[in-house]
Coordinates of C-alpha atoms in Angstrom, one line a residue:
M244 CA -6.9 -2.8 17.2
D245 CA -4.3 -5.1 18.6
R246 CA -2.4 -3.3 21.4
E247 CA -4.2 0.0 21.2
V248 CA -2.1 3.1 21.4
T249 CA -3.7 4.9 24.3
D250 CA -1.0 7.6 24.6
K251 CA -1.7 10.2 22.0
N252 CA 1.4 12.3 22.8
L253 CA 3.9 12.0 19.8
N254 CA 7.0 12.8 21.9
R255 CA 6.2 10.1 24.5
I256 CA 5.4 7.6 21.8
L257 CA 8.7 8.2 20.0
T258 CA 10.7 7.9 23.2
K259 CA 9.7 4.3 23.4
G260 CA 11.7 3.6 20.3
W261 CA 11.1 3.9 16.6
L262 CA 12.6 2.7 13.3
Y263 CA 12.6 4.5 9.9
R264 CA 10.5 2.2 7.7
G265 CA 10.6 4.3 4.5
E266 CA 8.8 7.1 2.6
G267 CA 7.1 7.9 -0.6
N268 CA 6.3 11.2 -2.3
A269 CA 3.6 12.1 0.3
N270 CA 4.4 10.4 3.6
V271 CA 7.1 9.3 6.0
V272 CA 6.5 6.0 7.7
L273 CA 8.0 4.9 11.0
S274 CA 7.8 1.6 12.8
L275 CA 6.9 1.6 16.6
P276 CA 8.2 -1.8 17.6
S277 CA 7.2 -1.5 21.3
C278 CA 3.5 -1.5 20.3
H279 CA 3.6 -3.1 16.9
K280 CA 2.3 0.0 15.2
I281 CA 3.1 2.2 12.2
L282 CA 3.2 6.0 12.4
R283 CA 2.4 7.8 9.2
I284 CA 3.2 11.5 8.9
K285 CA 2.4 13.6 5.8
K286 CA 5.1 15.5 4.0
C287 CA 5.0 19.1 2.7
D288 CA 7.2 21.1 0.4
K289 CA 10.0 23.1 2.0
P290 CA 10.2 26.8 1.0
Q291 CA 12.7 27.5 -1.7
T292 CA 12.5 31.3 -2.4
I293 CA 12.6 34.3 0.0
L294 CA 8.9 34.9 -0.5
Q295 CA 8.1 31.2 0.3
W296 CA 10.3 31.4 3.4
F297 CA 8.4 34.6 4.5
L298 CA 5.0 33.0 4.0
F299 CA 6.3 29.9 5.9
W300 CA 7.4 32.1 8.8
I301 CA 4.1 33.9 8.9
M302 CA 2.2 30.6 8.9
E303 CA 4.4 29.2 11.7
I304 CA 3.7 32.2 13.9
F305 CA -0.1 32.3 13.4
H306 CA -0.7 28.5 12.7
W307 CA -2.9 29.5 9.7
D308 CA -2.5 26.2 7.9
I309 CA -2.7 23.7 10.8
T310 CA -6.5 23.6 10.9
S311 CA -6.7 22.8 7.2
D312 CA -4.0 20.1 7.5
M313 CA -5.8 18.5 10.4
Q314 CA -9.1 18.5 8.4
Q315 CA -7.3 16.8 5.5
E316 CA -5.8 14.1 7.7
K317 CA -9.2 13.5 9.3
R318 CA -10.8 13.2 5.8
D319 CA -8.1 10.8 4.7
L320 CA -8.5 8.7 7.8
D321 CA -12.3 8.6 7.4
F322 CA -11.8 7.4 3.8
Y323 CA -9.4 4.7 5.0
N324 CA -11.6 3.5 7.8
L325 CA -15.1 3.9 6.2
I326 CA -14.3 3.0 2.6
M327 CA -11.2 1.0 2.1
V328 CA -11.4 -1.2 5.2
P329 CA -14.9 -2.4 4.3
L330 CA -14.0 -2.9 0.7
L331 CA -11.1 -5.2 1.5
G332 CA -12.5 -6.7 4.6
S333 CA -11.5 -6.8 8.3
W334 CA -9.5 -10.0 7.7
Y335 CA -6.9 -8.0 5.8
T336 CA -7.2 -4.5 7.2
Q337 CA -7.6 -2.9 10.6
P338 CA -8.9 0.6 11.4
A339 CA -6.4 3.4 12.1
V340 CA -6.4 6.2 14.7
S341 CA -5.1 9.8 14.6
I342 CA -2.9 11.7 17.0
E343 CA -2.1 15.4 17.1
T344 CA 1.4 16.7 16.5
T345 CA 3.1 19.9 17.7
K346 CA 5.7 22.0 15.9
G347 CA 8.3 21.1 18.6
D348 CA 7.7 17.3 18.1
I349 CA 8.0 17.6 14.4
K350 CA 11.1 19.7 14.4
K351 CA 12.8 17.3 16.8
L352 CA 11.8 14.3 14.7
E353 CA 13.0 15.9 11.5
F354 CA 16.4 16.4 13.1
E355 CA 16.6 12.8 14.2
L356 CA 15.4 11.5 10.8
A357 CA 18.1 13.4 8.8
N358 CA 20.6 10.5 8.9
F359 CA 18.0 8.0 7.7
R360 CA 16.2 9.8 4.9
P361 CA 17.6 9.4 1.3
E362 CA 18.9 12.7 -0.2
K363 CA 16.3 12.6 -3.0
R364 CA 13.5 12.9 -0.4
K365 CA 14.9 15.7 1.8
H366 CA 13.4 18.5 -0.3
K367 CA 10.2 17.9 1.7
G368 CA 9.6 18.3 5.4
L369 CA 7.0 16.9 7.8
K370 CA 3.6 18.5 8.3
V371 CA 2.5 19.7 11.7
G372 CA -1.0 19.1 13.0
M373 CA -2.0 15.4 12.8
A374 CA -0.6 12.0 12.1
S375 CA -2.0 8.5 11.9
I376 CA -1.2 5.2 13.6
F377 CA -1.9 1.9 11.9
V378 CA -1.3 -1.8 12.8
D379 CA 2.2 -2.9 11.8
Y380 CA 1.7 -6.0 9.7
A381 CA 5.3 -6.9 10.0
F382 CA 4.4 -8.5 13.3
L383 CA 1.8 -11.2 14.1
P384 CA -1.2 -10.0 16.2
T385 CA -0.5 -10.7 19.8
T386 CA -4.0 -12.1 20.2
F387 CA -3.0 -14.9 17.9
N388 CA 0.6 -15.8 18.7
S389 CA 0.5 -16.7 22.4
F390 CA 1.7 -20.2 21.5
C391 CA 4.8 -19.0 19.5
R392 CA 6.1 -15.9 21.2
E393 CA 9.7 -17.1 21.2
G394 CA 10.1 -17.7 17.4
V395 CA 11.4 -15.4 14.7
T396 CA 8.7 -13.6 12.8
Y397 CA 9.2 -13.0 9.0
A398 CA 7.2 -10.6 6.9
V399 CA 7.2 -10.5 3.1
E400 CA 6.0 -7.1 1.8
I401 CA 4.8 -7.2 -1.8
K402 CA 3.7 -4.2 -4.0
P403 CA 1.8 -6.3 -6.5
K404 CA 0.8 -3.5 -9.0
K405 CA -1.9 -3.8 -11.6
G406 CA -3.0 -7.4 -12.2
F407 CA -5.0 -7.2 -15.4
M408 CA -5.0 -5.7 -18.8
E409 CA -7.8 -3.5 -20.3
D410 CA -9.3 -4.6 -23.6
D411 CA -8.1 -1.4 -25.4
R412 CA -4.4 -1.8 -24.7
V413 CA -2.2 -0.7 -27.6
I414 CA 0.7 -2.9 -26.5
D415 CA 0.2 -6.5 -25.7
K416 CA 2.0 -6.3 -22.4
C417 CA 0.9 -5.3 -18.9
Q418 CA 1.4 -1.9 -17.5
F419 CA 4.1 -2.9 -15.1
C420 CA 6.2 -4.7 -17.8
V421 CA 5.9 -1.7 -20.2
K422 CA 6.8 0.8 -17.5
Q423 CA 10.1 -1.1 -16.9
Y424 CA 11.3 0.3 -20.2
L425 CA 10.6 3.9 -19.2
K426 CA 12.4 3.3 -15.9
I427 CA 15.4 2.0 -17.9
K428 CA 15.3 5.0 -20.1
N429 CA 15.1 7.4 -17.1
Q430 CA 17.9 5.4 -15.4
Q431 CA 15.7 4.6 -12.4
I432 CA 16.7 0.9 -12.6
K433 CA 19.7 -0.9 -14.0
K434 CA 17.9 -4.0 -15.5
L435 CA 14.4 -5.1 -16.5
S436 CA 12.5 -7.1 -14.0
S437 CA 11.1 -10.4 -15.1
Y438 CA 8.2 -10.0 -12.6
C439 CA 4.8 -9.8 -14.1
P440 CA 1.7 -8.9 -12.0
L441 CA -0.4 -11.0 -14.4
D442 CA 1.4 -14.1 -13.1
L443 CA 0.8 -13.2 -9.5
F444 CA -2.9 -12.6 -10.1
S445 CA -3.4 -15.6 -12.4
G446 CA -4.5 -18.1 -9.7
D447 CA -2.0 -20.6 -11.2
T448 CA 0.4 -21.8 -8.5
E449 CA 3.3 -22.3 -10.9
K450 CA 2.9 -18.7 -12.3
I451 CA 2.6 -17.2 -8.9
C452 CA 5.8 -19.0 -7.8
R453 CA 7.4 -17.7 -11.0
A454 CA 6.4 -14.1 -10.1
L455 CA 7.7 -14.5 -6.5
K456 CA 11.1 -15.8 -7.8
A457 CA 11.3 -12.9 -10.2
L458 CA 10.7 -10.5 -7.2
I459 CA 13.4 -12.3 -5.1
S460 CA 15.9 -12.1 -8.0
N461 CA 15.2 -8.4 -8.7
P462 CA 13.2 -6.8 -5.8
Q463 CA 13.3 -3.1 -7.0
N464 CA 10.7 -1.5 -4.7
N465 CA 8.2 -4.3 -5.1
L466 CA 9.5 -6.7 -2.5
R467 CA 10.9 -6.3 1.0
I468 CA 11.4 -8.9 3.7
F469 CA 11.4 -8.1 7.4
C470 CA 12.8 -10.1 10.3
N471 CA 11.1 -9.3 13.7
G472 CA 10.0 -6.0 12.2
V473 CA 13.4 -5.0 11.0
Y474 CA 14.2 -4.6 7.3
Y475 CA 16.2 -7.7 6.2
Y476 CA 16.1 -8.2 2.4
G477 CA 15.2 -6.2 -0.7
E478 CA 16.7 -3.8 -3.1
N479 CA 20.4 -3.2 -2.7
T480 CA 20.9 -6.2 -0.3
S481 CA 22.8 -9.4 -1.0
Q482 CA 20.9 -12.5 -2.0
D483 CA 23.1 -14.4 0.4
K484 CA 21.0 -12.9 3.2
F485 CA 17.9 -14.3 1.6
Y486 CA 19.3 -17.8 1.4
T487 CA 20.6 -17.6 5.0
M488 CA 17.1 -16.8 6.0
L489 CA 15.8 -19.8 4.1
N490 CA 18.3 -22.2 5.7
E491 CA 17.2 -21.0 9.2
L492 CA 13.5 -21.1 8.3
F493 CA 13.4 -24.6 6.8
E494 CA 16.2 -26.1 8.9
C495 CA 18.0 -27.5 5.9
S496 CA 20.1 -26.5 2.9
D497 CA 18.6 -28.5 0.0
N498 CA 18.1 -27.2 -3.5
D499 CA 14.4 -26.7 -3.1
L500 CA 14.6 -24.0 -0.4
I501 CA 13.3 -21.3 -2.6
N502 CA 10.5 -23.6 -3.8
H503 CA 9.5 -24.2 -0.2
F504 CA 9.5 -20.5 0.5
C505 CA 7.4 -19.7 -2.7
A506 CA 5.0 -22.5 -1.8
L507 CA 4.4 -21.0 1.7
V508 CA 3.8 -17.4 0.3
T509 CA 1.7 -18.7 -2.6
R510 CA -0.6 -20.7 -0.3
A511 CA -1.0 -17.7 1.9
L512 CA -2.0 -15.5 -1.0
L513 CA -4.5 -18.0 -2.2
K514 CA -6.0 -18.8 1.2
A515 CA -9.6 -17.7 1.2
S516 CA -10.7 -15.7 4.3
P517 CA -14.0 -16.2 6.0
L518 CA -16.7 -13.8 4.7
N519 CA -16.5 -10.4 6.3
R520 CA -19.9 -10.2 8.0
N521 CA -19.4 -6.5 8.9
C522 CA -19.5 -5.5 5.2
L523 CA -22.4 -5.8 2.8
H524 CA -20.3 -6.9 -0.2
C525 CA -22.3 -7.4 -3.4
D526 CA -21.5 -10.1 -5.9
D527 CA -18.6 -8.3 -7.6
A528 CA -20.2 -8.5 -11.1
G529 CA -17.7 -8.4 -13.9
T530 CA -14.7 -9.5 -11.9
E531 CA -14.5 -13.2 -12.8
T532 CA -11.1 -14.6 -12.0
N533 CA -9.3 -18.0 -11.4
L534 CA -8.6 -16.8 -7.8
P535 CA -10.3 -18.3 -4.8
K536 CA -13.2 -16.1 -3.7
G537 CA -12.1 -14.1 -0.7
C538 CA -8.4 -14.6 -0.9
V539 CA -6.3 -11.4 -0.7
L540 CA -5.4 -11.3 -4.4
E541 CA -9.1 -11.7 -5.4
R542 CA -10.1 -8.8 -3.1
I543 CA -7.4 -6.5 -4.5
L544 CA -8.1 -7.5 -8.1
A545 CA -11.8 -6.8 -7.7
L546 CA -11.0 -3.2 -6.7
Q547 CA -8.5 -2.8 -9.5
K548 CA -11.2 -3.8 -12.0
L549 CA -13.5 -1.0 -10.9
N550 CA -11.6 0.9 -13.6
R551 CA -13.7 -0.3 -16.6
L552 CA -13.3 2.7 -18.9
G553 CA -9.5 3.2 -18.9
V554 CA -7.5 6.3 -18.1
A555 CA -8.3 8.1 -21.3
E556 CA -12.0 8.1 -20.7
Y557 CA -11.6 9.2 -17.1
N558 CA -9.3 11.9 -18.2
N559 CA -12.2 13.1 -20.5
V560 CA -14.5 13.1 -17.5
L561 CA -12.0 15.1 -15.6
K562 CA -11.8 17.7 -18.3
K563 CA -15.6 18.1 -18.3
L564 CA -15.5 18.7 -14.6
N565 CA -12.8 21.3 -15.2
K566 CA -11.0 20.3 -12.0
C567 CA -8.4 22.4 -10.3
K568 CA -6.1 21.6 -7.4
S569 CA -8.5 22.9 -4.8
N570 CA -11.0 20.2 -5.8
N571 CA -8.5 17.3 -5.8
F572 CA -10.3 15.4 -3.1
S573 CA -13.9 16.5 -3.6
Y574 CA -14.8 12.9 -4.7
V575 CA -13.8 11.8 -1.2
D576 CA -16.0 14.4 0.4
R577 CA -18.9 13.4 -1.8
L578 CA -18.5 9.7 -1.0
L579 CA -18.1 10.3 2.8
K580 CA -21.3 12.4 2.7
K581 CA -23.2 9.6 1.0
I582 CA -22.1 7.3 3.9
S583 CA -23.5 9.7 6.5
S584 CA -26.9 9.7 4.8
D585 CA -27.2 5.9 4.3
N586 CA -27.4 3.6 7.3
E587 CA -27.1 0.5 5.1
F588 CA -24.1 1.9 3.2
C589 CA -22.0 -0.6 1.3
P590 CA -19.0 1.0 -0.6
R591 CA -19.0 -1.7 -3.3
C592 CA -22.8 -1.6 -3.9
T593 CA -22.7 2.2 -4.0
I594 CA -20.0 2.1 -6.7
E595 CA -21.6 -0.7 -8.7
K596 CA -25.2 0.6 -8.6
V597 CA -25.1 4.3 -7.9
I598 CA -22.0 5.3 -9.8
L599 CA -21.1 2.7 -12.4
G600 CA -24.8 2.0 -13.1
S601 CA -26.1 5.5 -13.3
E602 CA -27.0 7.5 -16.4
K603 CA -26.5 11.2 -15.9
S604 CA -26.6 14.0 -18.4
Q605 CA -23.7 15.7 -16.7
P606 CA -20.7 14.1 -14.9
D607 CA -20.0 14.9 -11.2
D608 CA -17.2 14.1 -8.7
L609 CA -18.6 10.6 -7.9
D610 CA -18.0 9.5 -11.5
L611 CA -14.2 9.6 -10.7
V612 CA -14.6 7.2 -7.7
P613 CA -14.1 3.9 -9.6
Y614 CA -10.9 5.1 -11.1
M615 CA -9.5 6.6 -7.9
I616 CA -10.2 3.5 -5.9
S617 CA -8.7 1.3 -8.7
A618 CA -5.6 3.5 -8.6
I619 CA -5.2 3.0 -4.9
A620 CA -5.6 -0.8 -5.4
N621 CA -2.9 -0.6 -8.1
D622 CA -0.4 1.0 -5.7
L623 CA -1.2 -0.7 -2.4
S624 CA 1.1 -3.1 -0.6
L625 CA 0.4 -6.4 1.1
M626 CA 2.3 -8.2 3.9
V627 CA 2.5 -12.0 4.3
T628 CA 3.7 -12.5 7.9
F629 CA 4.5 -15.9 9.3
Q630 CA 6.2 -17.7 12.1
K631 CA 7.2 -21.3 12.5
I632 CA 5.2 -23.0 15.2
P633 CA 5.4 -26.4 17.1
K634 CA 3.7 -29.4 15.5
L635 CA 0.8 -29.1 17.9
A636 CA -2.9 -28.4 17.3
C637 CA -3.9 -24.8 17.9
E638 CA -7.1 -22.9 18.1
H639 CA -6.5 -21.0 14.9
E640 CA -6.1 -23.8 12.3
D641 CA -7.6 -21.5 9.6
R642 CA -4.3 -19.5 9.8
I643 CA -1.9 -22.5 9.6
I644 CA 0.0 -23.5 6.5
Q645 CA 2.1 -26.6 6.3
V646 CA 5.2 -26.8 4.1
K647 CA 7.8 -29.6 4.1
D648 CA 6.5 -31.1 7.4
L649 CA 6.7 -27.7 9.0
R650 CA 3.8 -25.6 10.3
F651 CA 3.6 -21.9 10.0
F652 CA 1.2 -19.4 11.5
V653 CA 0.3 -16.9 8.8
D654 CA -1.3 -13.5 8.8
I655 CA -2.0 -11.1 5.9
G656 CA -2.3 -7.3 5.9
V657 CA -3.0 -4.8 3.2
F658 CA -1.9 -1.1 3.6
D659 CA -1.1 2.1 1.7
L660 CA -4.8 2.7 1.2
Y661 CA -5.1 6.5 1.5
P662 CA -7.0 8.6 -1.2
K663 CA -5.1 10.0 -4.2
P664 CA -5.8 13.4 -5.7
V665 CA -7.8 13.5 -9.0
S666 CA -4.7 15.1 -10.6
T667 CA -3.4 11.4 -10.5
I668 CA -5.5 10.8 -13.6
E669 CA -3.7 13.4 -15.7
K670 CA -0.4 12.1 -14.3
H671 CA -1.3 8.5 -15.3
M672 CA -2.3 9.7 -18.8
K673 CA 1.1 11.4 -19.3
V674 CA 3.1 8.4 -17.9
Q675 CA 1.2 6.0 -20.1
M676 CA 2.1 7.8 -23.2
E677 CA 5.8 8.1 -22.1
M678 CA 6.1 4.4 -21.2
E679 CA 4.5 3.3 -24.5
T680 CA 6.9 5.5 -26.4
A681 CA 9.9 4.1 -24.4
Y682 CA 8.7 0.6 -25.1
M683 CA 8.3 1.1 -28.8
S684 CA 11.7 2.8 -29.0
A685 CA 13.3 -0.1 -27.2
M686 CA 11.6 -2.6 -29.5
Q687 CA 12.7 -0.7 -32.7
G688 CA 16.3 -0.5 -31.3
S689 CA 16.4 -4.3 -30.8
A690 CA 14.9 -5.1 -34.2

């Protein structure tokens, strides 16, 4: 990893400076600018009732739950490092490391975070035991930017979402576009987005630019831009900031500024990486696309298309397995066990041949793996990071993109790759029915 974190003491790491990057339902994410890393800490439900407070107090005294939490974090980290990194390739992902956390560290951090966290997220606290540190893709790797240390680094974070449609779709629209109507109904957004993931994953430069312009116009939580690692543009920010950035970036104020920007990001997304020699990728059968082989969008789409049966069929498999919450991650344990017993393990080959290609009389946990990895790929984020460099030859020409007589050093990272619980399948089934109902209702209302 670039700039390894050798200090594993959370308090000392945080005293060097941190920035609140954001959070989802399961994790809080902090940026560590001094070492260009991301700190990810799992969240837990805060006690609400007297009984829950009593149990919480008992657990704090005896540390009953910390060992279990640490084992879960190790399992998730192993899944990330041993499954997801090889699947996407080392060109786009870097291994993560773990650090231990104490009750005192976490309590202090929760107090300092209070002013940054949105109210809707404060019903959850931070887990004690173990956290993970990842490369922060909002910065260029220091091993590559020795020739442009003085310039401004911009990073465009995109949450692309599902880039294809199953053959059995009831509605002739992609999942993202249909879900917009459910979000409108639930007052989660004020207006529909014109962004469509099918455009982004099309391989057509005009459609990709159209998708990017739609994200710029209405970012929601699918687009964020960072300047030197600090959040700069996205949801609830003025578009004037975005155009100010373009003026500085391209050193002009012509009408094609946004086209220059979209051309830069599009070329980065379509730029094919060298083959990842550390991974035994098979031929990705059944994932034919118009995308260049090895580009970041092609890698992501190949994982999304591991879901070949649809959520309804996987929900039936889940019912046959009679899963309960305690078995939410048994598919991860099974997959990691298979790695330990196979020296020539290739995640994709295993999924294609052993899981998708198998004929068994009874389903088992491994049968859920294609859907679960597909679900991760549908929700991951990618970061296109770039910096303007002098018009001089450099040793990393494979990372240079030229737009409007300007040269940019570009790097791409993919993150948010941790395993999801199998209860995600039931959740997706429920949401699919809700969003189709919301869409049909909206169409009838406009007729």
